[in-house]
Coordinates of N, CA and C in Angstrom, one line a residue:
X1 N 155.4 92.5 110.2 CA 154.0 93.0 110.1 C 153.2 92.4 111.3
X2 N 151.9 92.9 112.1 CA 151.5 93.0 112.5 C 150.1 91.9 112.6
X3 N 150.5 90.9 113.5 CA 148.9 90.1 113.6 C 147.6 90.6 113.7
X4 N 147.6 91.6 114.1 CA 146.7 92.5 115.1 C 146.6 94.1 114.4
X5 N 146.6 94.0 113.1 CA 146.8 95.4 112.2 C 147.3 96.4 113.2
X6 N 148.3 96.4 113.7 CA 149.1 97.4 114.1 C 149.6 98.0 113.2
X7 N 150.4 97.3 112.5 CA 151.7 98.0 111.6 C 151.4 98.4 110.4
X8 N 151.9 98.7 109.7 CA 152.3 99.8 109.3 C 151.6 99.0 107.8
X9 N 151.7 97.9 107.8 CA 151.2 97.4 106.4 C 149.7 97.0 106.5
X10 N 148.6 96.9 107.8 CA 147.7 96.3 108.0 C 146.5 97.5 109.1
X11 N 145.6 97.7 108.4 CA 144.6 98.1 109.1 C 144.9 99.9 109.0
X12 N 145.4 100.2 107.7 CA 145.7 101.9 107.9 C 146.3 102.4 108.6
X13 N 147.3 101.5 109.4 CA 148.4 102.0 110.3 C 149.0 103.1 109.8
X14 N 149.5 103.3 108.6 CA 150.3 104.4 108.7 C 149.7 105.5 108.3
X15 N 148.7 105.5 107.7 CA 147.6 106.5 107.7 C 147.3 107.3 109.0
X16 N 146.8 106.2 110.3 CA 146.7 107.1 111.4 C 148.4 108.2 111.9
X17 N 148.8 107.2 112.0 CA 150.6 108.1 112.2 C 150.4 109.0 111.6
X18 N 150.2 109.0 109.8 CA 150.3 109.9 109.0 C 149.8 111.5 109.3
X19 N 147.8 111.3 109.7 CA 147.3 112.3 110.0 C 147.9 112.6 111.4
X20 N 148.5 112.1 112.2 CA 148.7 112.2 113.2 C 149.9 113.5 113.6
X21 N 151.0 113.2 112.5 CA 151.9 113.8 112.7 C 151.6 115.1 111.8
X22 N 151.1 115.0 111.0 CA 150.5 116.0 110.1 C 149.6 117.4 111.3
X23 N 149.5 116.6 112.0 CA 148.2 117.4 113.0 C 149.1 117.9 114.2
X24 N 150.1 117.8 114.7 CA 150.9 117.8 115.5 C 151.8 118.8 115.0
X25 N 152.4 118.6 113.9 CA 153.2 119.7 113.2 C 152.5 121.0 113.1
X26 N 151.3 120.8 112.5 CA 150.5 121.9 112.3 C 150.3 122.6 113.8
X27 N 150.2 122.1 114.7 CA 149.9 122.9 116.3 C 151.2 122.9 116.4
X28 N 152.7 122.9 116.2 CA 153.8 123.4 116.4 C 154.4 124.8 115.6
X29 N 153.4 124.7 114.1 CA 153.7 125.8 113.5 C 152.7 126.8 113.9
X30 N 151.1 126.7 114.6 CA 150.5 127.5 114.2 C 150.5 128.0 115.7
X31 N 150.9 127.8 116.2 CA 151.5 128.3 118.0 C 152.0 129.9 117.3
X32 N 153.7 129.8 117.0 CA 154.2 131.0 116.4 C 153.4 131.9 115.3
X33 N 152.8 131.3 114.6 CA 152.4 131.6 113.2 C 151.3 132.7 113.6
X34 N 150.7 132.2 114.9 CA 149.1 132.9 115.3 C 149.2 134.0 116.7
X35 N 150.5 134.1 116.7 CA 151.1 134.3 118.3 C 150.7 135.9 118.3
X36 N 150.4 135.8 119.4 CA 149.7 137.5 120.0 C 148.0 137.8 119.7
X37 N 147.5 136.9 119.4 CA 146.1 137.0 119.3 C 145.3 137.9 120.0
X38 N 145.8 138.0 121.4 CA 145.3 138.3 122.9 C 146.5 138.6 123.8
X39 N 146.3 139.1 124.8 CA 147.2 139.2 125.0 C 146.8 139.2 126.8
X40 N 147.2 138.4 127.7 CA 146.6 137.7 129.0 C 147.7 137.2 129.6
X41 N 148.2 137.8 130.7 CA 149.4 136.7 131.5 C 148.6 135.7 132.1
X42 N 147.5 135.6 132.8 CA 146.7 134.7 133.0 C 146.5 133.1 132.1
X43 N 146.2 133.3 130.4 CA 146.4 132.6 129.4 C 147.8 131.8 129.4
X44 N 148.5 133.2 129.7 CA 150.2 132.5 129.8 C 150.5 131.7 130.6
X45 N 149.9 131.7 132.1 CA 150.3 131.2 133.3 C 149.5 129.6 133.0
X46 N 148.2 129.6 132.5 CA 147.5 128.7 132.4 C 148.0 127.6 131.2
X47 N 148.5 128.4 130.8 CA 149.2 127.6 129.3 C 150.4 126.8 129.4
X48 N 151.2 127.9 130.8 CA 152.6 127.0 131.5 C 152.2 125.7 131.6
X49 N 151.0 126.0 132.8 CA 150.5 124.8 133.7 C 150.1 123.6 132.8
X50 N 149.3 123.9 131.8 CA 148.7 122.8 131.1 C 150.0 122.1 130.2
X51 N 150.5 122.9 129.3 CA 151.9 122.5 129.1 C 152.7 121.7 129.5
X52 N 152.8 121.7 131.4 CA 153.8 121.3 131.8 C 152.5 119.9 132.4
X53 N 151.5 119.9 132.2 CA 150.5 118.5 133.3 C 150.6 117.7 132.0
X54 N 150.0 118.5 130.8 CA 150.5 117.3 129.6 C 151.5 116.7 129.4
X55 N 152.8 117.1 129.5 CA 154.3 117.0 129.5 C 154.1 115.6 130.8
X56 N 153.6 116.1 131.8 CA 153.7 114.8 133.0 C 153.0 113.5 132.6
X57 N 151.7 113.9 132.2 CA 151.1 112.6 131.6 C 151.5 112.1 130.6
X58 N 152.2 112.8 129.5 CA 152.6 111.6 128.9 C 153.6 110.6 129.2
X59 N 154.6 111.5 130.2 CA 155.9 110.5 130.5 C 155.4 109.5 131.5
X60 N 154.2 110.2 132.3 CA 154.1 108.8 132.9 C 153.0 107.7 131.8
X61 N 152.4 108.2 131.1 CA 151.5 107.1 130.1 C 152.8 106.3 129.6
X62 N 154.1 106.7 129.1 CA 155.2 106.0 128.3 C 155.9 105.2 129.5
X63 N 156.4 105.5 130.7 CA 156.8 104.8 131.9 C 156.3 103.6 132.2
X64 N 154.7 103.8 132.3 CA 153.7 102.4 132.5 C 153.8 101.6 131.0
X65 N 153.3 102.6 130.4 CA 153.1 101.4 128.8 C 154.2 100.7 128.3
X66 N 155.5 101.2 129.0 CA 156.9 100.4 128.2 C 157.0 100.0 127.3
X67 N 157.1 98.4 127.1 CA 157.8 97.9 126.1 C 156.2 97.9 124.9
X68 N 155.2 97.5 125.2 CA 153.8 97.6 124.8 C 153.6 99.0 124.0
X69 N 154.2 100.2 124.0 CA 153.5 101.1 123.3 C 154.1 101.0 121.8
X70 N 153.3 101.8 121.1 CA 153.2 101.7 119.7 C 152.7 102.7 119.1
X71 N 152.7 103.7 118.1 CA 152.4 103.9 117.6 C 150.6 104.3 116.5
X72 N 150.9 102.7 116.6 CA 149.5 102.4 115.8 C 148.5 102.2 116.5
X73 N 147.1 102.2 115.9 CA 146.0 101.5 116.9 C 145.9 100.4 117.0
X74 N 146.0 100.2 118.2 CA 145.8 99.0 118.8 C 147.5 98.4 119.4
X75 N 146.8 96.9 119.8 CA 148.3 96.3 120.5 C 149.5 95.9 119.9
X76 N 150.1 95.6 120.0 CA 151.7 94.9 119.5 C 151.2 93.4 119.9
X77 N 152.1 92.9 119.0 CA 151.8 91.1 119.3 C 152.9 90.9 120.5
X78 N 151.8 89.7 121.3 CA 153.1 89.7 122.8 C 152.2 91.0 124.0
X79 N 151.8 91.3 123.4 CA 151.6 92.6 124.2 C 150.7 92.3 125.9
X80 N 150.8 92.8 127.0 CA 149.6 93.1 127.8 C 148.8 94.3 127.9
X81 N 147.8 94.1 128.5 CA 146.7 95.2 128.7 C 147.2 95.7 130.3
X82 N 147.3 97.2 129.8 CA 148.2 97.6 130.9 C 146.7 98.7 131.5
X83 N 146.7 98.4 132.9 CA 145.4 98.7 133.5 C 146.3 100.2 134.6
X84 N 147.3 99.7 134.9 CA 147.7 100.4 136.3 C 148.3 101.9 136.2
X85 N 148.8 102.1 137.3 CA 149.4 103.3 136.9 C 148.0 104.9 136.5
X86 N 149.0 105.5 135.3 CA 148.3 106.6 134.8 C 146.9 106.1 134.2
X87 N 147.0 105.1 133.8 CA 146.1 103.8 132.8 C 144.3 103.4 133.5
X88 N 145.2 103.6 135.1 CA 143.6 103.6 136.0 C 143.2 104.8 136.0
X89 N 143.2 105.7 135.9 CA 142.7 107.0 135.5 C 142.0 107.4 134.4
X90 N 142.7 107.4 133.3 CA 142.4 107.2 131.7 C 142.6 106.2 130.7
X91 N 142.0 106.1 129.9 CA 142.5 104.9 128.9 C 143.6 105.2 128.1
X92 N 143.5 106.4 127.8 CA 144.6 107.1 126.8 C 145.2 108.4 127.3
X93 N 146.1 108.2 128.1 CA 147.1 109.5 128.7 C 147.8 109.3 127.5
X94 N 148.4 109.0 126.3 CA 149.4 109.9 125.8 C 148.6 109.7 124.9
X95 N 147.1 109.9 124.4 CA 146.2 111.3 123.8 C 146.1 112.4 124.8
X96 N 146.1 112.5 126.0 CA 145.4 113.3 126.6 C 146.5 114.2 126.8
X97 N 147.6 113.6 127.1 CA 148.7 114.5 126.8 C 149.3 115.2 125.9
X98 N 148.7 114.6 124.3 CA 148.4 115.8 123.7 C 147.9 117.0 123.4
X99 N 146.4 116.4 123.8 CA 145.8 117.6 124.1 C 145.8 118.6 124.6
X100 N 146.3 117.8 126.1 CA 146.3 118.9 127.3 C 147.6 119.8 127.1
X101 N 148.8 119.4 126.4 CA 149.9 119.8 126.0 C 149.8 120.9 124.8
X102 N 149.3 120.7 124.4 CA 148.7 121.4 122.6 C 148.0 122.5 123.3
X103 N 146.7 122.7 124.0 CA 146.3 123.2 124.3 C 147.2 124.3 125.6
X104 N 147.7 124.2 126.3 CA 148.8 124.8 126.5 C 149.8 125.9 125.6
X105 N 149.7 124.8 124.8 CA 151.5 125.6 123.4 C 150.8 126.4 123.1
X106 N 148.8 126.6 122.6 CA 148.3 127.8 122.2 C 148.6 128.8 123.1
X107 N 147.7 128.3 124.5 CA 147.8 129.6 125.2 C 148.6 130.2 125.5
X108 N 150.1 129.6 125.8 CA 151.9 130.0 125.9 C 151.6 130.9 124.7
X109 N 151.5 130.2 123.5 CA 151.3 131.6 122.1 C 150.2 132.5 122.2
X110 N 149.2 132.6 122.8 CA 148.5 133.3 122.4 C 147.8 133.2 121.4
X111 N 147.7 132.1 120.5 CA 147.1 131.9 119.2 C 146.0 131.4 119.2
X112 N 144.9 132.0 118.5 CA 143.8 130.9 117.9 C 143.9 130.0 116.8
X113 N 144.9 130.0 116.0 CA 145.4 129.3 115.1 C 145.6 127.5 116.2
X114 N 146.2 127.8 116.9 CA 146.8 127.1 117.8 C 145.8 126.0 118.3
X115 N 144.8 126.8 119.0 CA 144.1 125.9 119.7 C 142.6 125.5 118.4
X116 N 142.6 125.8 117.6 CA 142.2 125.3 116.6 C 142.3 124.3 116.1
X117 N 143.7 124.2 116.1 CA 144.4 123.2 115.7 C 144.1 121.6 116.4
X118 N 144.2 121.9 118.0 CA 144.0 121.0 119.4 C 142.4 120.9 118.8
X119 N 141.9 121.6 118.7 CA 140.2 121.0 118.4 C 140.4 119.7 117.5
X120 N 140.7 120.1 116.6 CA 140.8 119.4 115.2 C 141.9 118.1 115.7
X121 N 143.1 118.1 116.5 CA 143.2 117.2 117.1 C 142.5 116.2 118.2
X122 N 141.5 117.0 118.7 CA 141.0 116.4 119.7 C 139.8 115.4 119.3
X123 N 138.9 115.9 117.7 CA 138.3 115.5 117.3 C 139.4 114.0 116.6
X124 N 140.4 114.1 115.7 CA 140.9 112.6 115.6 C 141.5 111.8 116.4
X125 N 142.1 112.1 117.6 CA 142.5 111.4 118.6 C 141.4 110.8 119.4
X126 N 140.1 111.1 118.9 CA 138.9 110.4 119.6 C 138.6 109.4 119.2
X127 N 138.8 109.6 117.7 CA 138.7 109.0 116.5 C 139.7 107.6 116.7
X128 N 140.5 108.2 116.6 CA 141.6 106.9 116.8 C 141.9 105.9 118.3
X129 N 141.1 107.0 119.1 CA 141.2 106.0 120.6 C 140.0 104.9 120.0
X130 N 139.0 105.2 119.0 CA 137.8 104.6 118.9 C 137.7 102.7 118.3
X131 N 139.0 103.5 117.2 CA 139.8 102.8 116.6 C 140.2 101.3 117.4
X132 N 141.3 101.8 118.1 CA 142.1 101.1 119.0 C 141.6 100.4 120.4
X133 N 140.5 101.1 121.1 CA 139.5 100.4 121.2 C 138.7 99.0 120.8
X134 N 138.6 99.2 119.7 CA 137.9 98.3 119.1 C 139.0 97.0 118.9
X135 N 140.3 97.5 118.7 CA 141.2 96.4 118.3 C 141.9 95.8 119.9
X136 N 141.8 96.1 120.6 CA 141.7 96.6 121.9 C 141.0 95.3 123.0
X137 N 139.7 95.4 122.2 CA 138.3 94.5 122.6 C 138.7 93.3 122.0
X138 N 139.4 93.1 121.0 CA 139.3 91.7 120.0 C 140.8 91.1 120.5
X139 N 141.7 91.5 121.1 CA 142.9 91.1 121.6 C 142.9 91.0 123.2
X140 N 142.5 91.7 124.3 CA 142.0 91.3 125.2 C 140.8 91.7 125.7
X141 N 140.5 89.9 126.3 CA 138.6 89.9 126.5 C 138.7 90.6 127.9
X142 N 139.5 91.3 128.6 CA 138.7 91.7 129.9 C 139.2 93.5 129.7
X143 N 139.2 93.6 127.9 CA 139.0 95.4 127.7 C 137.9 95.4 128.2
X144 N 136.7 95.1 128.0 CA 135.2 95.6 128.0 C 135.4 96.0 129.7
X145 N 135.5 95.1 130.5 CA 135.2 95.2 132.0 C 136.5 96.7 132.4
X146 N 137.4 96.9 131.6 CA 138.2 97.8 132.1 C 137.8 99.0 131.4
X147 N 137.2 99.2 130.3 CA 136.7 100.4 129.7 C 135.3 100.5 130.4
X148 N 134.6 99.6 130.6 CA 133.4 99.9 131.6 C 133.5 100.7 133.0
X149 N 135.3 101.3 134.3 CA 135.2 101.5 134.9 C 136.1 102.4 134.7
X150 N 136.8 102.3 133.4 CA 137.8 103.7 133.0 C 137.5 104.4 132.2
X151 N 137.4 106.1 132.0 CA 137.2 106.6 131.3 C 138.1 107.0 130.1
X152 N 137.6 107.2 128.8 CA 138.1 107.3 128.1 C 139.3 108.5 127.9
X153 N 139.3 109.6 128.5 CA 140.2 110.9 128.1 C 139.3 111.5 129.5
X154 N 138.5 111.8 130.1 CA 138.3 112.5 131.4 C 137.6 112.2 132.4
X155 N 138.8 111.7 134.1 CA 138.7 110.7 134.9 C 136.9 110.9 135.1
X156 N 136.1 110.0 135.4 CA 135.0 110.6 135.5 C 133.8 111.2 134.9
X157 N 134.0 111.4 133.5 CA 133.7 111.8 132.9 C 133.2 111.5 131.4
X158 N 134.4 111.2 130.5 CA 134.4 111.3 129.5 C 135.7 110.1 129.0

């Protein structure tokens, strides 16, 4: 178990997982389920692309984060605050690689089911960056100075 309510017995860890994979499954089934909505090679081509930039971000968010990633919100005991890499760009590339991947798998389908779904993920993956964040700030003191010059999910932006 977790010093740092990571795990799975402390801080609603598995709850986040829970909704997590719940939400994830649901944009795997409602891809097919909703498929043909529209119908746009354009959608398709853009849907490749996004597909395949989320697919890149997250292997490189898992590359940099190594032995440190997890699951739950917030750190692993032992852990570093990993700045470099994909990491100086965004705080959370493997949310963003969800998203940006989800939102893809719709437009590959053609579904509004689909990208419905990526909303509804996008809204708890904010949720839980907000989360992790916060546990984030209480395990290393120089989060604040690196969330002050990194953005959270869009370089620049957001």
């Amino acid at each position: 178990m977790s010093d740092r309510g990571t795990g799975p017995g402390r801080g609603g860890g598995w709850v986040w997982v829970g909704v997590q994979s719940v939400l994830l499954t649901g944009l795997v089934v409602a891809g097919p389920a909703g498929a043909g909505a529209w119908h746009s090679m354009a959608g398709v081509i853009l849907g490749g692309l996004l597909f395949g930039a989320g697919g890149w971000i997250g292997i490189a968010g898992v590359v940099v984060l190594g032995r440190n990633r997890t699951p739950f919100p917030g750190p692993r005991p032992g852990s570093e605050l990993v700045t470099r890499g994909v990491y100086g760009w965004v705080r959370h590339p493997l949310y963003v690689s969800l998203m940006v991947a989800g939102a893809g798998w719709g437009l590959l389908w053609q579904s509004g089911w689909a990208l419905g779904v990526v909303m509804g993920l996008g809204v708890f993956l904010d949720r839980k960056a907000r989360e992790e964040e916060r546990r984030l700030r209480e395990a290393f003191p120089e989060y604040g100075e690196y969330a002050a010059r990194v953005r959270r999910f869009l370089p620049g932006m957001y």
